[in-house]
Each structure stands twice: as structure tokens, then as C-alpha cells.
Amino acid sequence: MGSEKFNPVVVVGNFVVKKSGILDFDKLFKAIPKWMKDYNYDPMEKSHSEKKTPTGIYIESSWKGSRKVTEYVKFIITVDVLLRDLTDVAVQDDKGKQVKRQKGRVELVFNAKMEKNYKKNINEDKGSLGNFFKMIYEKYVAKSELEKYEDKLYDETTDFIETLKGYFY
């Protein structure tokens, strides 16, 4: 593992999904907080900006979701959404009906980390007795449990990525 030395532990770092084409903008943006709530994360849109350009609308949005897993472990997932050259288009849905969608370039950047000792109950100052006991606890006592949490966060983040990719056509 070796991650007892790191806090937070980066489980997914800057995973980028890029797509040019048709997407359902409204459903994509509703899916972000919905997924987070479904998985018991507290969703928060940290920033949002839009501006019109000659080639379409440019949107930047940054989301963060956090979830307390135990008294010691917390998961944090972020997704940055960049939409460029966004314009409305008419497409046919599965039933042959004309529906409004958007066309443009999409970039999603995912990050996931596991924060340990998030309540700061243990003194983590270098050289402190608390830091020594924390290292022993994470390396020997809770090692397999922490590894399972890392795997769980990885699986959840992968599901989040696949869910959002489902709004691209």
C-alpha cells in the first residue's frame, strides 16, 4: 500500500474524458448532483460560469462531493466540466420524435481522493507521538480496511464516469 504516508490518498487523479458531438446538456448537469446524492455524497457546485462566443456557448462548472465513510475516512470526488462551442440542434430520439439536444466539445476531469483522519483527532505533526501511532495504525492495524476503501472509491468513481458518459451520443 504505502499510502499511509499520504493524506489524502489520490485514488483517481485527473482522469479526462473528451468528446465532440451531440449531448444532452440538461440531463448531464442534473445527473451530477443526482449521482452524488444517490451514493450519499454531499454535492456542491463550487463554481459555474457561462459566456457566449462566436462559435457557441462556453461553460465551466466545477463540482465536489464528499461523504463520511467512517469516523476516520472520508471520500471526496470532484468533476470539472468544460463545454465549448455549445449550440442547440434538433435530433430524433429513439421513438423518432424531434428533440432538442446540444452539439459541442465536452471535457470532463475527474478526481477522487480518500482523506484519512479528516476530523484531525490525531496529531499529524511530523515527529509527534500521534503521527507515529497513526502510521502504525494505518500500516498494520487498518491496512486491509483502508485498501478496501480505496477500491470502493475507485469503483464508485468509475461508475460516476460511466454514468456521465451515458449522456453523450
PDB file of N, CA and C in Angstrom, residues 72-150:
ATOM      1  N   TYR A  72     -13.068   7.916  10.565  1.00  0.00           N
ATOM      2  CA  TYR A  72     -11.674   8.145  10.211  1.00  0.00           C
ATOM      3  C   TYR A  72     -11.475   8.450   8.720  1.00  0.00           C
ATOM      4  N   VAL A  73     -12.391   7.958   7.874  1.00  0.00           N
ATOM      5  CA  VAL A  73     -12.221   8.038   6.421  1.00  0.00           C
ATOM      6  C   VAL A  73     -13.345   8.846   5.778  1.00  0.00           C
ATOM      7  N   LYS A  74     -12.954   9.699   4.840  1.00  0.00           N
ATOM      8  CA  LYS A  74     -13.919  10.474   4.055  1.00  0.00           C
ATOM      9  C   LYS A  74     -13.517  10.388   2.585  1.00  0.00           C
ATOM     10  N   PHE A  75     -14.524  10.205   1.701  1.00  0.00           N
ATOM     11  CA  PHE A  75     -14.303  10.197   0.262  1.00  0.00           C
ATOM     12  C   PHE A  75     -14.617  11.574  -0.300  1.00  0.00           C
ATOM     13  N   ILE A  76     -13.815  12.013  -1.262  1.00  0.00           N
ATOM     14  CA  ILE A  76     -14.054  13.277  -1.957  1.00  0.00           C
ATOM     15  C   ILE A  76     -13.904  13.027  -3.457  1.00  0.00           C
ATOM     16  N   ILE A  77     -14.960  13.332  -4.201  1.00  0.00           N
ATOM     17  CA  ILE A  77     -14.935  13.209  -5.661  1.00  0.00           C
ATOM     18  C   ILE A  77     -15.197  14.587  -6.258  1.00  0.00           C
ATOM     19  N   THR A  78     -14.399  14.956  -7.252  1.00  0.00           N
ATOM     20  CA  THR A  78     -14.637  16.213  -7.960  1.00  0.00           C
ATOM     21  C   THR A  78     -14.737  15.936  -9.456  1.00  0.00           C
ATOM     22  N   VAL A  79     -15.515  16.761 -10.126  1.00  0.00           N
ATOM     23  CA  VAL A  79     -15.575  16.720 -11.587  1.00  0.00           C
ATOM     24  C   VAL A  79     -15.627  18.158 -12.096  1.00  0.00           C
ATOM     25  N   ASP A  80     -14.730  18.455 -13.012  1.00  0.00           N
ATOM     26  CA  ASP A  80     -14.727  19.749 -13.691  1.00  0.00           C
ATOM     27  C   ASP A  80     -15.302  19.522 -15.080  1.00  0.00           C
ATOM     28  N   VAL A  81     -16.277  20.339 -15.437  1.00  0.00           N
ATOM     29  CA  VAL A  81     -16.962  20.213 -16.720  1.00  0.00           C
ATOM     30  C   VAL A  81     -16.624  21.429 -17.572  1.00  0.00           C
ATOM     31  N   LEU A  82     -16.101  21.183 -18.759  1.00  0.00           N
ATOM     32  CA  LEU A  82     -15.812  22.251 -19.717  1.00  0.00           C
ATOM     33  C   LEU A  82     -16.593  21.949 -20.986  1.00  0.00           C
ATOM     34  N   LEU A  83     -17.428  22.883 -21.390  1.00  0.00           N
ATOM     35  CA  LEU A  83     -18.206  22.749 -22.623  1.00  0.00           C
ATOM     36  C   LEU A  83     -17.826  23.899 -23.541  1.00  0.00           C
ATOM     37  N   ARG A  84     -17.450  23.570 -24.764  1.00  0.00           N
ATOM     38  CA  ARG A  84     -17.034  24.593 -25.724  1.00  0.00           C
ATOM     39  C   ARG A  84     -17.891  24.486 -26.983  1.00  0.00           C
ATOM     40  N   ASP A  85     -18.120  25.623 -27.605  1.00  0.00           N
ATOM     41  CA  ASP A  85     -18.832  25.680 -28.889  1.00  0.00           C
ATOM     42  C   ASP A  85     -20.208  25.022 -28.808  1.00  0.00           C
ATOM     43  N   LEU A  86     -20.893  25.221 -27.712  1.00  0.00           N
ATOM     44  CA  LEU A  86     -22.185  24.577 -27.477  1.00  0.00           C
ATOM     45  C   LEU A  86     -23.289  25.300 -28.239  1.00  0.00           C
ATOM     46  N   THR A  87     -23.991  24.556 -29.086  1.00  0.00           N
ATOM     47  CA  THR A  87     -25.126  25.096 -29.837  1.00  0.00           C
ATOM     48  C   THR A  87     -26.274  24.094 -29.774  1.00  0.00           C
ATOM     49  N   ASP A  88     -27.496  24.599 -29.887  1.00  0.00           N
ATOM     50  CA  ASP A  88     -28.670  23.732 -29.903  1.00  0.00           C
ATOM     51  C   ASP A  88     -28.831  23.099 -31.280  1.00  0.00           C
ATOM     52  N   VAL A  89     -29.224  21.824 -31.269  1.00  0.00           N
ATOM     53  CA  VAL A  89     -29.516  21.110 -32.510  1.00  0.00           C
ATOM     54  C   VAL A  89     -30.764  20.265 -32.304  1.00  0.00           C
ATOM     55  N   ALA A  90     -31.427  19.931 -33.389  1.00  0.00           N
ATOM     56  CA  ALA A  90     -32.593  19.048 -33.330  1.00  0.00           C
ATOM     57  C   ALA A  90     -32.161  17.660 -33.795  1.00  0.00           C
ATOM     58  N   VAL A  91     -32.486  16.652 -32.987  1.00  0.00           N
ATOM     59  CA  VAL A  91     -32.172  15.264 -33.340  1.00  0.00           C
ATOM     60  C   VAL A  91     -33.407  14.407 -33.103  1.00  0.00           C
ATOM     61  N   GLN A  92     -33.395  13.223 -33.656  1.00  0.00           N
ATOM     62  CA  GLN A  92     -34.500  12.298 -33.430  1.00  0.00           C
ATOM     63  C   GLN A  92     -34.156  11.390 -32.265  1.00  0.00           C
ATOM     64  N   ASP A  93     -35.121  11.222 -31.352  1.00  0.00           N
ATOM     65  CA  ASP A  93     -34.903  10.303 -30.241  1.00  0.00           C
ATOM     66  C   ASP A  93     -35.210   8.873 -30.690  1.00  0.00           C
ATOM     67  N   ASP A  94     -35.200   7.939 -29.746  1.00  0.00           N
ATOM     68  CA  ASP A  94     -35.424   6.522 -30.045  1.00  0.00           C
ATOM     69  C   ASP A  94     -36.779   6.260 -30.694  1.00  0.00           C
ATOM     70  N   LYS A  95     -37.746   7.115 -30.412  1.00  0.00           N
ATOM     71  CA  LYS A  95     -39.107   6.929 -30.921  1.00  0.00           C
ATOM     72  C   LYS A  95     -39.353   7.703 -32.219  1.00  0.00           C
ATOM     73  N   GLY A  96     -38.308   8.328 -32.752  1.00  0.00           N
ATOM     74  CA  GLY A  96     -38.444   9.071 -33.994  1.00  0.00           C
ATOM     75  C   GLY A  96     -38.954  10.490 -33.828  1.00  0.00           C
ATOM     76  N   LYS A  97     -39.055  10.939 -32.592  1.00  0.00           N
ATOM     77  CA  LYS A  97     -39.564  12.281 -32.299  1.00  0.00           C
ATOM     78  C   LYS A  97     -38.401  13.284 -32.307  1.00  0.00           C
ATOM     79  N   GLN A  98     -38.649  14.485 -32.834  1.00  0.00           N
ATOM     80  CA  GLN A  98     -37.639  15.544 -32.840  1.00  0.00           C
ATOM     81  C   GLN A  98     -37.472  16.094 -31.421  1.00  0.00           C
ATOM     82  N   VAL A  99     -36.239  16.120 -30.938  1.00  0.00           N
ATOM     83  CA  VAL A  99     -35.946  16.662 -29.610  1.00  0.00           C
ATOM     84  C   VAL A  99     -34.748  17.603 -29.704  1.00  0.00           C
ATOM     85  N   LYS A 100     -34.681  18.521 -28.752  1.00  0.00           N
ATOM     86  CA  LYS A 100     -33.571  19.481 -28.709  1.00  0.00           C
ATOM     87  C   LYS A 100     -32.418  18.882 -27.902  1.00  0.00           C
ATOM     88  N   ARG A 101     -31.253  18.898 -28.477  1.00  0.00           N
ATOM     89  CA  ARG A 101     -30.025  18.493 -27.811  1.00  0.00           C
ATOM     90  C   ARG A 101     -28.989  19.572 -28.086  1.00  0.00           C
ATOM     91  N   GLN A 102     -27.772  19.325 -27.653  1.00  0.00           N
ATOM     92  CA  GLN A 102     -26.709  20.287 -27.875  1.00  0.00           C
ATOM     93  C   GLN A 102     -25.555  19.598 -28.604  1.00  0.00           C
ATOM     94  N   LYS A 103     -24.846  20.405 -29.345  1.00  0.00           N
ATOM     95  CA  LYS A 103     -23.666  19.936 -30.056  1.00  0.00           C
ATOM     96  C   LYS A 103     -22.500  20.780 -29.579  1.00  0.00           C
ATOM     97  N   GLY A 104     -21.366  20.148 -29.350  1.00  0.00           N
ATOM     98  CA  GLY A 104     -20.196  20.884 -28.914  1.00  0.00           C
ATOM     99  C   GLY A 104     -19.079  19.960 -28.484  1.00  0.00           C
ATOM    100  N   ARG A 105     -18.094  20.556 -27.848  1.00  0.00           N
ATOM    101  CA  ARG A 105     -16.947  19.800 -27.339  1.00  0.00           C
ATOM    102  C   ARG A 105     -17.041  19.760 -25.816  1.00  0.00           C
ATOM    103  N   VAL A 106     -16.919  18.565 -25.270  1.00  0.00           N
ATOM    104  CA  VAL A 106     -17.057  18.360 -23.828  1.00  0.00           C
ATOM    105  C   VAL A 106     -15.756  17.802 -23.272  1.00  0.00           C
ATOM    106  N   GLU A 107     -15.376  18.306 -22.109  1.00  0.00           N
ATOM    107  CA  GLU A 107     -14.238  17.746 -21.389  1.00  0.00           C
ATOM    108  C   GLU A 107     -14.642  17.611 -19.928  1.00  0.00           C
ATOM    109  N   LEU A 108     -14.519  16.399 -19.412  1.00  0.00           N
ATOM    110  CA  LEU A 108     -14.798  16.125 -18.001  1.00  0.00           C
ATOM    111  C   LEU A 108     -13.493  15.690 -17.347  1.00  0.00           C
ATOM    112  N   VAL A 109     -13.161  16.287 -16.212  1.00  0.00           N
ATOM    113  CA  VAL A 109     -11.936  15.939 -15.490  1.00  0.00           C
ATOM    114  C   VAL A 109     -12.336  15.452 -14.099  1.00  0.00           C
ATOM    115  N   PHE A 110     -12.040  14.182 -13.824  1.00  0.00           N
ATOM    116  CA  PHE A 110     -12.435  13.547 -12.569  1.00  0.00           C
ATOM    117  C   PHE A 110     -11.242  13.386 -11.636  1.00  0.00           C
ATOM    118  N   ASN A 111     -11.492  13.610 -10.354  1.00  0.00           N
ATOM    119  CA  ASN A 111     -10.516  13.349  -9.303  1.00  0.00           C
ATOM    120  C   ASN A 111     -11.243  12.703  -8.136  1.00  0.00           C
ATOM    121  N   ALA A 112     -10.571  11.765  -7.486  1.00  0.00           N
ATOM    122  CA  ALA A 112     -11.147  11.132  -6.305  1.00  0.00           C
ATOM    123  C   ALA A 112     -10.028  10.907  -5.295  1.00  0.00           C
ATOM    124  N   LYS A 113     -10.317  11.258  -4.059  1.00  0.00           N
ATOM    125  CA  LYS A 113      -9.318  11.045  -3.017  1.00  0.00           C
ATOM    126  C   LYS A 113      -9.987  10.576  -1.739  1.00  0.00           C
ATOM    127  N   MET A 114      -9.200   9.867  -0.966  1.00  0.00           N
ATOM    128  CA  MET A 114      -9.647   9.363   0.322  1.00  0.00           C
ATOM    129  C   MET A 114      -8.883  10.123   1.402  1.00  0.00           C
ATOM    130  N   GLU A 115      -9.624  10.836   2.213  1.00  0.00           N
ATOM    131  CA  GLU A 115      -8.995  11.600   3.290  1.00  0.00           C
ATOM    132  C   GLU A 115      -9.085  10.791   4.575  1.00  0.00           C
ATOM    133  N   LYS A 116      -7.926  10.617   5.211  1.00  0.00           N
ATOM    134  CA  LYS A 116      -7.868   9.876   6.470  1.00  0.00           C
ATOM    135  C   LYS A 116      -7.715  10.878   7.610  1.00  0.00           C
ATOM    136  N   ASN A 117      -8.222  10.502   8.771  1.00  0.00           N
ATOM    137  CA  ASN A 117      -8.138  11.364   9.945  1.00  0.00           C
ATOM    138  C   ASN A 117      -8.707  12.747   9.633  1.00  0.00           C
ATOM    139  N   TYR A 118      -9.832  12.770   8.900  1.00  0.00           N
ATOM    140  CA  TYR A 118     -10.398  14.049   8.442  1.00  0.00           C
ATOM    141  C   TYR A 118     -10.887  14.924   9.588  1.00  0.00           C
ATOM    142  N   LYS A 119     -11.175  14.327  10.731  1.00  0.00           N
ATOM    143  CA  LYS A 119     -11.592  15.128  11.890  1.00  0.00           C
ATOM    144  C   LYS A 119     -10.400  15.689  12.657  1.00  0.00           C
ATOM    145  N   LYS A 120      -9.212  15.272  12.258  1.00  0.00           N
ATOM    146  CA  LYS A 120      -7.957  15.708  12.892  1.00  0.00           C
ATOM    147  C   LYS A 120      -7.931  15.359  14.384  1.00  0.00           C
ATOM    148  N   ASN A 121      -8.443  14.176  14.706  1.00  0.00           N
ATOM    149  CA  ASN A 121      -8.417  13.696  16.089  1.00  0.00           C
ATOM    150  C   ASN A 121      -7.017  13.272  16.513  1.00  0.00           C
ATOM    151  N   ILE A 122      -6.187  12.948  15.535  1.00  0.00           N
ATOM    152  CA  ILE A 122      -4.823  12.518  15.823  1.00  0.00           C
ATOM    153  C   ILE A 122      -3.868  13.595  15.326  1.00  0.00           C
ATOM    154  N   ASN A 123      -2.933  13.982  16.176  1.00  0.00           N
ATOM    155  CA  ASN A 123      -1.933  14.979  15.811  1.00  0.00           C
ATOM    156  C   ASN A 123      -1.027  14.395  14.733  1.00  0.00           C
ATOM    157  N   GLU A 124      -0.984  15.034  13.565  1.00  0.00           N
ATOM    158  CA  GLU A 124      -0.183  14.533  12.449  1.00  0.00           C
ATOM    159  C   GLU A 124       1.123  15.294  12.266  1.00  0.00           C
ATOM    160  N   ASP A 125       1.494  16.115  13.225  1.00  0.00           N
ATOM    161  CA  ASP A 125       2.754  16.853  13.101  1.00  0.00           C
ATOM    162  C   ASP A 125       3.914  15.868  13.017  1.00  0.00           C
ATOM    163  N   LYS A 126       4.830  16.143  12.091  1.00  0.00           N
ATOM    164  CA  LYS A 126       5.981  15.272  11.906  1.00  0.00           C
ATOM    165  C   LYS A 126       6.755  15.143  13.222  1.00  0.00           C
ATOM    166  N   GLY A 127       7.082  13.916  13.551  1.00  0.00           N
ATOM    167  CA  GLY A 127       7.849  13.672  14.763  1.00  0.00           C
ATOM    168  C   GLY A 127       7.004  13.560  16.018  1.00  0.00           C
ATOM    169  N   SER A 128       5.706  13.800  15.922  1.00  0.00           N
ATOM    170  CA  SER A 128       4.854  13.714  17.113  1.00  0.00           C
ATOM    171  C   SER A 128       4.492  12.259  17.402  1.00  0.00           C
ATOM    172  N   LEU A 129       4.164  11.998  18.645  1.00  0.00           N
ATOM    173  CA  LEU A 129       3.757  10.657  19.054  1.00  0.00           C
ATOM    174  C   LEU A 129       2.460  10.262  18.349  1.00  0.00           C
ATOM    175  N   GLY A 130       1.555  11.220  18.178  1.00  0.00           N
ATOM    176  CA  GLY A 130       0.300  10.949  17.473  1.00  0.00           C
ATOM    177  C   GLY A 130       0.548  10.504  16.045  1.00  0.00           C
ATOM    178  N   ASN A 131       1.471  11.160  15.369  1.00  0.00           N
ATOM    179  CA  ASN A 131       1.803  10.792  13.993  1.00  0.00           C
ATOM    180  C   ASN A 131       2.395   9.384  13.937  1.00  0.00           C
ATOM    181  N   PHE A 132       3.222   9.039  14.921  1.00  0.00           N
ATOM    182  CA  PHE A 132       3.807   7.697  14.989  1.00  0.00           C
ATOM    183  C   PHE A 132       2.705   6.650  15.135  1.00  0.00           C
ATOM    184  N   PHE A 133       1.767   6.880  16.062  1.00  0.00           N
ATOM    185  CA  PHE A 133       0.676   5.919  16.263  1.00  0.00           C
ATOM    186  C   PHE A 133      -0.244   5.849  15.040  1.00  0.00           C
ATOM    187  N   LYS A 134      -0.433   6.967  14.381  1.00  0.00           N
ATOM    188  CA  LYS A 134      -1.247   6.993  13.158  1.00  0.00           C
ATOM    189  C   LYS A 134      -0.598   6.120  12.088  1.00  0.00           C
ATOM    190  N   MET A 135       0.707   6.249  11.917  1.00  0.00           N
ATOM    191  CA  MET A 135       1.431   5.436  10.930  1.00  0.00           C
ATOM    192  C   MET A 135       1.318   3.943  11.263  1.00  0.00           C
ATOM    193  N   ILE A 136       1.475   3.596  12.537  1.00  0.00           N
ATOM    194  CA  ILE A 136       1.360   2.188  12.960  1.00  0.00           C
ATOM    195  C   ILE A 136      -0.056   1.688  12.689  1.00  0.00           C
ATOM    196  N   TYR A 137      -1.047   2.489  13.049  1.00  0.00           N
ATOM    197  CA  TYR A 137      -2.450   2.110  12.852  1.00  0.00           C
ATOM    198  C   TYR A 137      -2.735   1.857  11.371  1.00  0.00           C
ATOM    199  N   GLU A 138      -2.310   2.774  10.509  1.00  0.00           N
ATOM    200  CA  GLU A 138      -2.614   2.649   9.081  1.00  0.00           C
ATOM    201  C   GLU A 138      -1.797   1.557   8.397  1.00  0.00           C
ATOM    202  N   LYS A 139      -0.581   1.329   8.873  1.00  0.00           N
ATOM    203  CA  LYS A 139       0.293   0.353   8.214  1.00  0.00           C
ATOM    204  C   LYS A 139       0.018  -1.080   8.656  1.00  0.00           C
ATOM    205  N   TYR A 140      -0.411  -1.262   9.902  1.00  0.00           N
ATOM    206  CA  TYR A 140      -0.563  -2.623  10.416  1.00  0.00           C
ATOM    207  C   TYR A 140      -1.982  -2.966  10.850  1.00  0.00           C
ATOM    208  N   VAL A 141      -2.634  -2.092  11.566  1.00  0.00           N
ATOM    209  CA  VAL A 141      -3.947  -2.409  12.131  1.00  0.00           C
ATOM    210  C   VAL A 141      -5.047  -2.294  11.075  1.00  0.00           C
ATOM    211  N   ALA A 142      -5.107  -1.184  10.380  1.00  0.00           N
ATOM    212  CA  ALA A 142      -6.225  -0.910   9.468  1.00  0.00           C
ATOM    213  C   ALA A 142      -5.838  -1.008   7.993  1.00  0.00           C
ATOM    214  N   LYS A 143      -4.698  -1.600   7.707  1.00  0.00           N
ATOM    215  CA  LYS A 143      -4.194  -1.622   6.330  1.00  0.00           C
ATOM    216  C   LYS A 143      -5.199  -2.220   5.347  1.00  0.00           C
ATOM    217  N   SER A 144      -5.701  -3.411   5.619  1.00  0.00           N
ATOM    218  CA  SER A 144      -6.612  -4.064   4.661  1.00  0.00           C
ATOM    219  C   SER A 144      -7.936  -3.311   4.558  1.00  0.00           C
ATOM    220  N   GLU A 145      -8.391  -2.750   5.670  1.00  0.00           N
ATOM    221  CA  GLU A 145      -9.635  -1.972   5.646  1.00  0.00           C
ATOM    222  C   GLU A 145      -9.470  -0.718   4.782  1.00  0.00           C
ATOM    223  N   LEU A 146      -8.356  -0.031   4.926  1.00  0.00           N
ATOM    224  CA  LEU A 146      -8.103   1.171   4.127  1.00  0.00           C
ATOM    225  C   LEU A 146      -7.955   0.829   2.645  1.00  0.00           C
ATOM    226  N   GLU A 147      -7.341  -0.318   2.349  1.00  0.00           N
ATOM    227  CA  GLU A 147      -7.224  -0.753   0.954  1.00  0.00           C
ATOM    228  C   GLU A 147      -8.599  -1.023   0.355  1.00  0.00           C
ATOM    229  N   LYS A 148      -9.496  -1.615   1.139  1.00  0.00           N
ATOM    230  CA  LYS A 148     -10.865  -1.867   0.666  1.00  0.00           C
ATOM    231  C   LYS A 148     -11.586  -0.552   0.382  1.00  0.00           C
ATOM    232  N   TYR A 149     -11.361   0.451   1.227  1.00  0.00           N
ATOM    233  CA  TYR A 149     -11.980   1.756   0.994  1.00  0.00           C
ATOM    234  C   TYR A 149     -11.438   2.400  -0.279  1.00  0.00           C
ATOM    235  N   GLU A 150     -10.138   2.254  -0.522  1.00  0.00           N
ATOM    236  CA  GLU A 150      -9.564   2.786  -1.766  1.00  0.00           C
ATOM    237  C   GLU A 150     -10.215   2.119  -2.975  1.00  0.00           C
TER     238      GLU A 150
END
